[in-house]
């Protein structure tokens, strides 16, 4: 890949990464969102092709067979998510940079695939208890699914050290300032290098 930079944003579910990713997208013109494939059902306000490409498990399997994914994961039992190589190509070929909202293992895998032109960011929730409260307030998951997400989060927090940087998401206003500074520095530093 010769153009574009990759911003990988990962966190346990409920840590607030989607809010921070949206904020970056609204503020930085050259960033474009990598729309992943997912096999779960869309939530009421989600749109196909905008939030995800919602596909069936069979369609997902075909894409694995055809090596269409840069990475993919069974993030939750029977829920598959994957980053399409064509999505990265679509964005970087325009000279834009890509931002990913992706689970923790997916984030580590993408960083390994693109070590030089990527920045991996881990969004740290203040605590597991706070994470559970936020998920409960969101009211998007059944109790069983919510428990799955909280259990998974404990393991994910231990992987935070594998990321380039960690942003604590305690107070949203401060986290927005932190992440904006981090991402802008990365994009600007890279510009200088490529102009050198
Ligand atoms: P949700 O179902 O809440 O939209 O997403 C569940 C988790 O899957 C989130 O942590 C989200 O970031 C992650 N995710 C979304 N797209 C991808 C992807 O393409 N690959 C991986 N590995 N995880 C993804």
CSV table of C-alpha atoms and ligand atoms in Angstrom, one decimal:
chain,number,residue,atom,x,y,z
A,1,UNK,CA,0.0,0.0,0.0
A,2,UNK,CA,1.6,3.3,-1.0
A,3,UNK,CA,-1.0,5.8,0.0
A,4,UNK,CA,-3.1,6.6,3.1
A,5,UNK,CA,-2.6,5.8,6.8
A,6,UNK,CA,-4.5,3.4,9.0
A,7,UNK,CA,-6.0,4.4,12.4
A,8,UNK,CA,-7.0,1.3,14.3
A,9,UNK,CA,-9.4,1.9,17.2
A,10,UNK,CA,-10.1,-1.0,19.5
A,11,UNK,CA,-11.7,-1.5,22.9
A,12,UNK,CA,-14.0,-3.8,24.8
A,13,UNK,CA,-17.6,-3.4,23.9
A,14,UNK,CA,-19.1,-0.4,25.8
A,15,UNK,CA,-15.9,1.5,26.3
A,16,UNK,CA,-17.1,4.3,24.0
A,17,UNK,CA,-15.0,3.7,20.9
A,18,UNK,CA,-17.8,4.2,18.4
A,19,UNK,CA,-18.5,7.7,19.9
A,20,UNK,CA,-14.8,8.6,19.6
A,21,UNK,CA,-14.5,7.2,16.1
A,22,UNK,CA,-17.6,9.2,15.0
A,23,UNK,CA,-16.1,12.3,16.5
A,24,UNK,CA,-12.8,11.8,14.6
A,25,UNK,CA,-14.7,11.2,11.4
A,26,UNK,CA,-16.7,14.4,11.8
A,27,UNK,CA,-13.5,16.4,12.5
A,28,UNK,CA,-10.9,15.2,10.1
A,29,UNK,CA,-11.8,15.3,6.4
A,30,UNK,CA,-9.1,12.9,5.2
A,31,UNK,CA,-10.4,10.1,7.4
A,32,UNK,CA,-12.9,7.5,6.0
A,33,UNK,CA,-14.5,4.7,8.0
A,34,UNK,CA,-13.8,1.1,7.0
A,35,UNK,CA,-17.2,-0.6,6.8
A,36,UNK,CA,-16.8,-4.1,8.0
A,37,UNK,CA,-18.8,-7.2,7.2
A,38,UNK,CA,-21.0,-8.6,10.0
A,39,UNK,CA,-23.3,-11.5,10.3
A,40,UNK,CA,-25.4,-10.2,13.2
A,41,UNK,CA,-28.8,-8.5,12.6
A,42,UNK,CA,-28.8,-4.7,12.1
A,43,UNK,CA,-29.9,-2.6,15.1
A,44,UNK,CA,-32.9,-0.3,14.5
A,45,UNK,CA,-30.8,2.7,13.5
A,46,UNK,CA,-28.1,0.9,11.6
A,47,UNK,CA,-27.9,1.0,7.8
A,48,UNK,CA,-26.5,-1.6,5.5
A,49,UNK,CA,-23.3,-0.3,3.7
A,50,UNK,CA,-22.9,2.5,6.3
A,51,UNK,CA,-22.5,0.9,9.7
A,52,UNK,CA,-21.7,-2.6,8.3
A,53,UNK,CA,-22.2,-4.7,5.3
A,54,UNK,CA,-24.8,-7.1,6.9
A,55,UNK,CA,-24.3,-10.5,5.2
A,56,UNK,CA,-25.3,-14.1,6.0
A,57,UNK,CA,-22.9,-16.6,7.6
A,58,UNK,CA,-22.8,-18.4,4.2
A,59,UNK,CA,-21.8,-15.2,2.4
A,60,UNK,CA,-19.2,-14.6,5.1
A,61,UNK,CA,-17.7,-18.1,4.6
A,62,UNK,CA,-17.5,-17.6,0.9
A,63,UNK,CA,-15.5,-14.4,1.5
A,64,UNK,CA,-13.1,-16.2,3.8
A,65,UNK,CA,-12.6,-18.9,1.1
A,66,UNK,CA,-11.9,-16.2,-1.5
A,67,UNK,CA,-9.4,-14.5,0.8
A,68,UNK,CA,-11.4,-11.3,0.7
A,69,UNK,CA,-10.7,-10.3,4.3
A,70,UNK,CA,-7.6,-8.6,5.7
A,71,UNK,CA,-8.7,-10.0,9.1
A,72,UNK,CA,-11.9,-11.6,10.5
A,73,UNK,CA,-13.0,-12.9,13.9
A,74,UNK,CA,-15.9,-14.7,15.5
A,75,UNK,CA,-16.1,-11.8,17.9
A,76,UNK,CA,-19.1,-13.4,19.8
A,77,UNK,CA,-20.5,-16.9,19.5
A,78,UNK,CA,-22.0,-17.1,15.9
A,79,UNK,CA,-21.3,-13.4,15.2
A,80,UNK,CA,-18.6,-13.0,12.6
A,81,UNK,CA,-17.0,-9.7,11.7
A,82,UNK,CA,-14.4,-9.0,9.1
A,83,UNK,CA,-12.4,-6.2,7.4
A,84,UNK,CA,-12.5,-6.4,3.6
A,85,UNK,CA,-9.2,-5.8,1.8
A,86,UNK,CA,-11.3,-4.0,-0.9
A,87,UNK,CA,-12.5,-1.5,1.7
A,88,UNK,CA,-8.9,-0.5,2.7
A,89,UNK,CA,-8.0,-0.3,-1.0
A,90,UNK,CA,-11.2,1.8,-1.8
A,91,UNK,CA,-10.2,4.4,0.8
A,92,UNK,CA,-6.4,4.5,0.4
A,93,UNK,CA,-6.5,4.6,-3.4
A,94,UNK,CA,-8.2,8.0,-3.1
A,95,UNK,CA,-5.3,9.1,-0.9
A,96,UNK,CA,-7.5,9.2,2.2
A,97,UNK,CA,-6.7,7.6,5.6
A,98,UNK,CA,-8.7,4.7,7.0
A,99,UNK,CA,-10.2,4.5,10.5
A,100,UNK,CA,-11.3,1.1,11.9
A,101,UNK,CA,-13.7,0.4,14.7
A,102,UNK,CA,-12.6,-3.2,15.4
A,103,UNK,CA,-12.4,-5.6,18.3
A,104,UNK,CA,-9.1,-6.0,20.3
A,105,UNK,CA,-7.8,-9.1,18.6
A,106,UNK,CA,-8.7,-7.7,15.2
A,107,UNK,CA,-6.8,-4.5,16.1
A,108,UNK,CA,-3.7,-6.4,17.1
A,109,UNK,CA,-3.9,-8.5,13.8
A,110,UNK,CA,-4.3,-5.4,11.6
A,111,UNK,CA,-1.3,-3.7,13.3
A,112,UNK,CA,0.8,-6.8,12.5
A,113,UNK,CA,-0.3,-6.7,8.9
A,114,UNK,CA,0.4,-3.0,8.4
A,115,UNK,CA,3.1,-2.2,11.0
A,116,UNK,CA,4.6,0.9,9.4
A,117,UNK,CA,1.7,3.1,8.3
A,118,UNK,CA,-0.7,2.4,11.1
A,119,UNK,CA,-1.5,3.7,14.6
A,120,UNK,CA,-3.3,1.4,17.0
A,121,UNK,CA,-5.3,3.0,19.8
A,122,UNK,CA,-6.8,1.1,22.7
A,123,UNK,CA,-9.8,2.9,24.4
A,124,UNK,CA,-9.7,2.0,28.1
A,125,UNK,CA,-12.9,2.1,30.1
A,126,UNK,CA,-12.5,3.5,33.7
A,127,UNK,CA,-13.5,0.0,35.1
A,128,UNK,CA,-15.3,-3.2,34.2
A,129,UNK,CA,-18.2,-2.1,36.5
A,130,UNK,CA,-18.6,1.1,34.5
A,131,UNK,CA,-18.4,-0.8,31.3
A,132,UNK,CA,-21.2,-3.0,32.4
A,133,UNK,CA,-23.3,0.0,33.4
A,134,UNK,CA,-22.8,1.6,30.0
A,135,UNK,CA,-23.8,-1.5,28.2
A,136,UNK,CA,-26.9,-1.9,30.4
A,137,UNK,CA,-27.8,1.8,29.7
A,138,UNK,CA,-27.4,1.2,25.9
A,139,UNK,CA,-30.1,-1.5,26.0
A,140,UNK,CA,-29.0,-3.1,22.8
A,141,UNK,CA,-28.1,-6.5,24.1
A,142,UNK,CA,-30.0,-9.3,25.9
A,143,UNK,CA,-28.8,-10.1,29.4
A,144,UNK,CA,-27.0,-13.2,28.1
A,145,UNK,CA,-25.2,-11.2,25.3
A,146,UNK,CA,-24.3,-8.5,27.8
A,147,UNK,CA,-22.7,-11.0,30.1
A,148,UNK,CA,-20.7,-12.4,27.2
A,149,UNK,CA,-19.4,-8.9,26.4
A,150,UNK,CA,-18.4,-8.1,30.0
A,151,UNK,CA,-16.6,-11.5,30.4
A,152,UNK,CA,-14.7,-10.9,27.1
A,153,UNK,CA,-13.7,-7.4,28.3
A,154,UNK,CA,-11.7,-8.6,31.2
A,155,UNK,CA,-9.4,-10.5,28.8
A,156,UNK,CA,-9.2,-7.6,26.4
A,157,UNK,CA,-8.0,-5.2,29.0
A,158,UNK,CA,-4.9,-7.4,29.5
A,159,UNK,CA,-4.1,-7.0,25.8
A,160,UNK,CA,-4.0,-3.2,25.9
A,161,UNK,CA,-0.2,-3.1,26.2
A,162,UNK,CA,0.1,-4.4,22.6
A,163,UNK,CA,-1.3,-1.2,21.3
A,164,UNK,CA,0.7,1.9,20.2
A,165,UNK,CA,-1.2,4.1,22.7
A,166,UNK,CA,-4.0,3.9,25.3
A,167,UNK,CA,-6.7,6.6,25.7
A,168,UNK,CA,-8.6,6.5,29.0
A,169,UNK,CA,-12.3,7.1,28.4
A,170,UNK,CA,-13.5,8.4,31.7
A,171,UNK,CA,-14.8,11.8,30.8
A,172,UNK,CA,-15.8,12.0,27.2
A,173,UNK,CA,-14.8,15.7,26.7
A,174,UNK,CA,-11.3,15.0,27.8
A,175,UNK,CA,-11.0,11.7,25.8
A,176,UNK,CA,-12.1,13.6,22.7
A,177,UNK,CA,-9.3,16.1,23.1
A,178,UNK,CA,-6.7,13.3,23.8
A,179,UNK,CA,-7.6,11.2,20.8
A,180,UNK,CA,-7.8,14.2,18.5
A,181,UNK,CA,-4.3,15.3,19.5
A,182,UNK,CA,-2.9,11.7,19.1
A,183,UNK,CA,-4.4,11.2,15.7
A,184,UNK,CA,-3.5,14.6,14.3
A,185,UNK,CA,0.1,14.2,15.5
A,186,UNK,CA,0.3,10.8,13.7
A,187,UNK,CA,-1.2,12.1,10.5
A,188,UNK,CA,0.9,15.2,10.4
A,189,UNK,CA,4.2,13.4,11.3
A,190,UNK,CA,3.6,11.0,8.5
A,191,UNK,CA,3.0,13.8,6.1
A,192,UNK,CA,6.3,15.3,6.9
A,193,UNK,CA,8.1,12.0,6.5
A,194,UNK,CA,6.5,11.4,3.1
A,195,UNK,CA,7.4,14.9,2.0
A,196,UNK,CA,11.0,14.5,3.1
B,1,LIG,P1,-21.1,-4.5,17.5
B,1,LIG,O1,-21.8,-5.8,17.4
B,1,LIG,O2,-21.3,-3.8,18.9
B,1,LIG,O3,-21.3,-3.5,16.4
B,1,LIG,O4,-19.5,-4.8,17.4
B,1,LIG,C1,-19.0,-5.8,18.2
B,1,LIG,C2,-17.5,-5.8,18.2
B,1,LIG,O5,-17.0,-6.2,16.9
B,1,LIG,C3,-16.9,-4.4,18.4
B,1,LIG,O6,-15.8,-4.5,19.3
B,1,LIG,C4,-16.5,-3.9,17.0
B,1,LIG,O7,-15.5,-3.0,17.1
B,1,LIG,C5,-16.0,-5.2,16.5
B,1,LIG,N1,-15.8,-5.2,15.0
B,1,LIG,C6,-16.5,-4.5,14.1
B,1,LIG,N2,-16.0,-4.7,12.9
B,1,LIG,C7,-15.0,-5.6,13.0
B,1,LIG,C8,-14.1,-6.3,12.1
B,1,LIG,O8,-14.2,-6.0,10.9
B,1,LIG,N3,-13.2,-7.1,12.6
B,1,LIG,C9,-13.2,-7.4,13.9
B,1,LIG,N4,-12.2,-8.3,14.3
B,1,LIG,N5,-14.0,-6.8,14.8
B,1,LIG,C10,-14.9,-6.0,14.4
